Amino acid sequence: MLITKNKIFEKTKPFNYSIDFKNSITRGLLGYWLTNEGAGGIIRDLLKNNLGRLKNDSTWVSSRFGKSILFNGTSSYIDLGSSGKWETTQNGTIVVWINFSSFPATATIFGYGDDQASGALCEFSVRNSAITSNVPRLDITVGIAGGAVHGAYGSKNLSANTWYMVSCVSTGTAWDIEINGISETLNIWVGSPGTQWFGDTNTNGTDLTTIGSVKYEGVIQNYSPGIITNIGIWNRNLSTSELLSL
């Protein structure tokens, strides 16, 4: 996400940014992580609500955004803790920049789940399996604790070692997946997706929000190999024009 293009953020000193709340696009913003600290085991939310903790060999590397976090694809992820902020909304948007070195069966970008059997799940990922005819495509999957699973994937094949701004949007009645601001045709692979979002997961037990993996049925899984950076989440659906302004 080009953080200075639309003056969403105001730079106060090197690697320290603050949010310009005069910009209307910040309405409904729940969290934003630049991941540009460059060292240490913590990433800071620009809203100062949700610190992220680097887990298991997440490393700092240079990227198009300065410094970013490289995930090893086998064990590393960011722990954002237990948070009801995502759990209460039916409308929302997640926007992220990614650059993956390869594509396993499922590589989670932003995940939310719990520790119960057939538990809650809200996962934005790249899926590369029989579901997508073994080509890497963006996917949204929402599982209702103790209930149905709903999932849909996009229409564009992704390439390794390539930068993409990716987003998933829920209007409360429909989903949308966009790559670089261009909407994808959705392919339903399970359930009846479109109306479900974080507020529908009915989390049981201890929930966890993660970047680069997801917690499902108590197991951290679906690790991502590559860079995930400039992560933003809103409790409303951003329009295409708003996404293009980022």
CSV table of C-alpha atoms in Angstrom, one decimal, residues 66-194:
chain,number,residue,atom,x,y,z
A,66,GLY,CA,11.7,-0.2,2.9
A,67,LYS,CA,11.7,-2.9,5.5
A,68,SER,CA,9.2,-5.8,5.6
A,69,ILE,CA,8.7,-9.2,7.2
A,70,LEU,CA,9.7,-12.4,5.4
A,71,PHE,CA,7.7,-15.5,6.4
A,72,ASN,CA,9.5,-18.9,6.0
A,73,GLY,CA,6.3,-20.8,4.9
A,74,THR,CA,6.8,-23.6,7.5
A,75,SER,CA,6.4,-22.0,11.0
A,76,SER,CA,6.6,-18.2,11.0
A,77,TYR,CA,3.6,-15.9,11.4
A,78,ILE,CA,2.4,-12.8,13.3
A,79,ASP,CA,0.3,-13.2,16.4
A,80,LEU,CA,-2.2,-10.3,16.8
A,81,GLY,CA,-3.8,-11.9,19.8
A,82,SER,CA,-7.5,-12.5,20.7
A,83,SER,CA,-9.6,-9.7,19.4
A,84,GLY,CA,-13.4,-9.2,19.3
A,85,LYS,CA,-12.9,-6.2,17.0
A,86,TRP,CA,-13.0,-8.4,14.0
A,87,GLU,CA,-15.7,-10.7,15.5
A,88,THR,CA,-18.5,-8.2,15.6
A,89,THR,CA,-18.8,-7.0,12.0
A,90,GLN,CA,-20.6,-8.3,8.9
A,91,ASN,CA,-19.2,-5.6,6.6
A,92,GLY,CA,-15.5,-5.2,6.1
A,93,THR,CA,-12.4,-4.9,4.0
A,94,ILE,CA,-8.9,-6.4,4.3
A,95,VAL,CA,-6.1,-4.8,2.1
A,96,VAL,CA,-2.6,-6.3,2.0
A,97,TRP,CA,0.5,-6.2,-0.2
A,98,ILE,CA,2.0,-9.6,-0.8
A,99,ASN,CA,5.0,-11.1,-2.6
A,100,PHE,CA,5.2,-14.9,-2.3
A,101,SER,CA,8.2,-17.0,-3.3
A,102,SER,CA,6.0,-20.1,-3.9
A,103,PHE,CA,2.5,-21.3,-3.4
A,104,PRO,CA,1.6,-24.3,-1.1
A,105,ALA,CA,-1.9,-25.7,-1.0
A,106,THR,CA,-3.1,-22.9,1.2
A,107,ALA,CA,-1.1,-19.8,2.2
A,108,THR,CA,-3.0,-17.6,4.7
A,109,ILE,CA,-2.6,-13.9,4.3
A,110,PHE,CA,-4.9,-12.8,7.2
A,111,GLY,CA,-6.6,-15.4,9.5
A,112,TYR,CA,-9.0,-15.6,12.4
A,113,GLY,CA,-10.0,-18.8,14.2
A,114,ASP,CA,-10.3,-20.6,17.5
A,115,ASP,CA,-9.4,-23.9,19.2
A,116,GLN,CA,-12.6,-25.8,18.9
A,117,ALA,CA,-13.4,-28.8,16.7
A,118,SER,CA,-15.4,-27.6,13.7
A,119,GLY,CA,-14.6,-24.2,15.1
A,120,ALA,CA,-14.7,-20.6,13.7
A,121,LEU,CA,-12.7,-19.6,10.7
A,122,CYS,CA,-12.3,-16.4,8.6
A,123,GLU,CA,-9.4,-16.8,6.3
A,124,PHE,CA,-8.1,-14.7,3.4
A,125,SER,CA,-5.5,-16.7,1.6
A,126,VAL,CA,-3.9,-17.9,-1.6
A,127,ARG,CA,-5.2,-21.4,-2.5
A,128,ASN,CA,-3.3,-23.7,-4.8
A,129,SER,CA,-4.9,-27.1,-4.7
A,130,ALA,CA,-7.4,-29.3,-6.5
A,131,ILE,CA,-10.1,-26.8,-5.4
A,132,THR,CA,-8.5,-24.2,-7.8
A,133,SER,CA,-7.4,-26.8,-10.4
A,134,ASN,CA,-3.9,-26.5,-8.8
A,135,VAL,CA,-3.2,-22.9,-9.8
A,136,PRO,CA,-2.7,-20.2,-7.2
A,137,ARG,CA,-5.7,-17.9,-6.7
A,138,LEU,CA,-7.0,-15.7,-3.9
A,139,ASP,CA,-9.6,-17.3,-1.6
A,140,ILE,CA,-12.0,-16.3,1.1
A,141,THR,CA,-13.3,-19.0,3.5
A,142,VAL,CA,-15.6,-18.4,6.5
A,143,GLY,CA,-16.5,-21.3,8.8
A,144,ILE,CA,-19.3,-20.9,11.3
A,145,ALA,CA,-18.4,-22.6,14.6
A,146,GLY,CA,-20.2,-25.9,14.7
A,147,GLY,CA,-21.9,-25.1,11.4
A,148,ALA,CA,-21.4,-24.7,7.7
A,149,VAL,CA,-18.2,-23.6,5.8
A,150,HIS,CA,-18.5,-21.1,2.9
A,151,GLY,CA,-15.7,-20.4,0.4
A,152,ALA,CA,-15.0,-18.8,-2.9
A,153,TYR,CA,-11.8,-18.1,-4.9
A,154,GLY,CA,-10.9,-15.6,-7.6
A,155,SER,CA,-10.2,-15.9,-11.3
A,156,LYS,CA,-6.6,-14.6,-11.7
A,157,ASN,CA,-3.6,-16.9,-11.5
A,158,LEU,CA,-0.9,-15.4,-9.3
A,159,SER,CA,2.8,-15.5,-10.1
A,160,ALA,CA,5.7,-16.1,-7.6
A,161,ASN,CA,8.1,-13.3,-6.8
A,162,THR,CA,5.6,-10.7,-7.9
A,163,TRP,CA,4.1,-7.8,-5.9
A,164,TYR,CA,0.3,-7.6,-5.6
A,165,MET,CA,-2.1,-5.4,-3.6
A,166,VAL,CA,-4.8,-7.8,-2.7
A,167,SER,CA,-8.1,-7.2,-1.0
A,168,CYS,CA,-11.2,-8.9,0.1
A,169,VAL,CA,-14.5,-7.1,0.8
A,170,SER,CA,-17.8,-8.0,2.4
A,171,THR,CA,-20.8,-5.7,1.8
A,172,GLY,CA,-22.9,-7.7,4.2
A,173,THR,CA,-24.7,-9.4,1.3
A,174,ALA,CA,-21.8,-10.2,-1.1
A,175,TRP,CA,-18.1,-10.8,-1.2
A,176,ASP,CA,-15.5,-9.3,-3.6
A,177,ILE,CA,-11.9,-10.1,-4.2
A,178,GLU,CA,-9.7,-7.6,-5.9
A,179,ILE,CA,-6.1,-7.6,-7.2
A,180,ASN,CA,-4.5,-4.2,-7.7
A,181,GLY,CA,-8.0,-2.7,-7.5
A,182,ILE,CA,-9.5,-5.0,-10.2
A,183,SER,CA,-12.5,-7.0,-9.1
A,184,GLU,CA,-12.3,-10.8,-9.6
A,185,THR,CA,-15.0,-13.2,-10.8
A,186,LEU,CA,-15.7,-15.4,-7.8
A,187,ASN,CA,-15.9,-19.2,-8.1
A,188,ILE,CA,-17.8,-20.9,-5.2
A,189,TRP,CA,-16.3,-24.1,-4.0
A,190,VAL,CA,-18.2,-24.7,-0.8
A,191,GLY,CA,-21.4,-23.5,0.9
A,192,SER,CA,-23.3,-20.4,-0.1
A,193,PRO,CA,-20.7,-17.6,0.4
A,194,GLY,CA,-21.4,-13.9,0.3
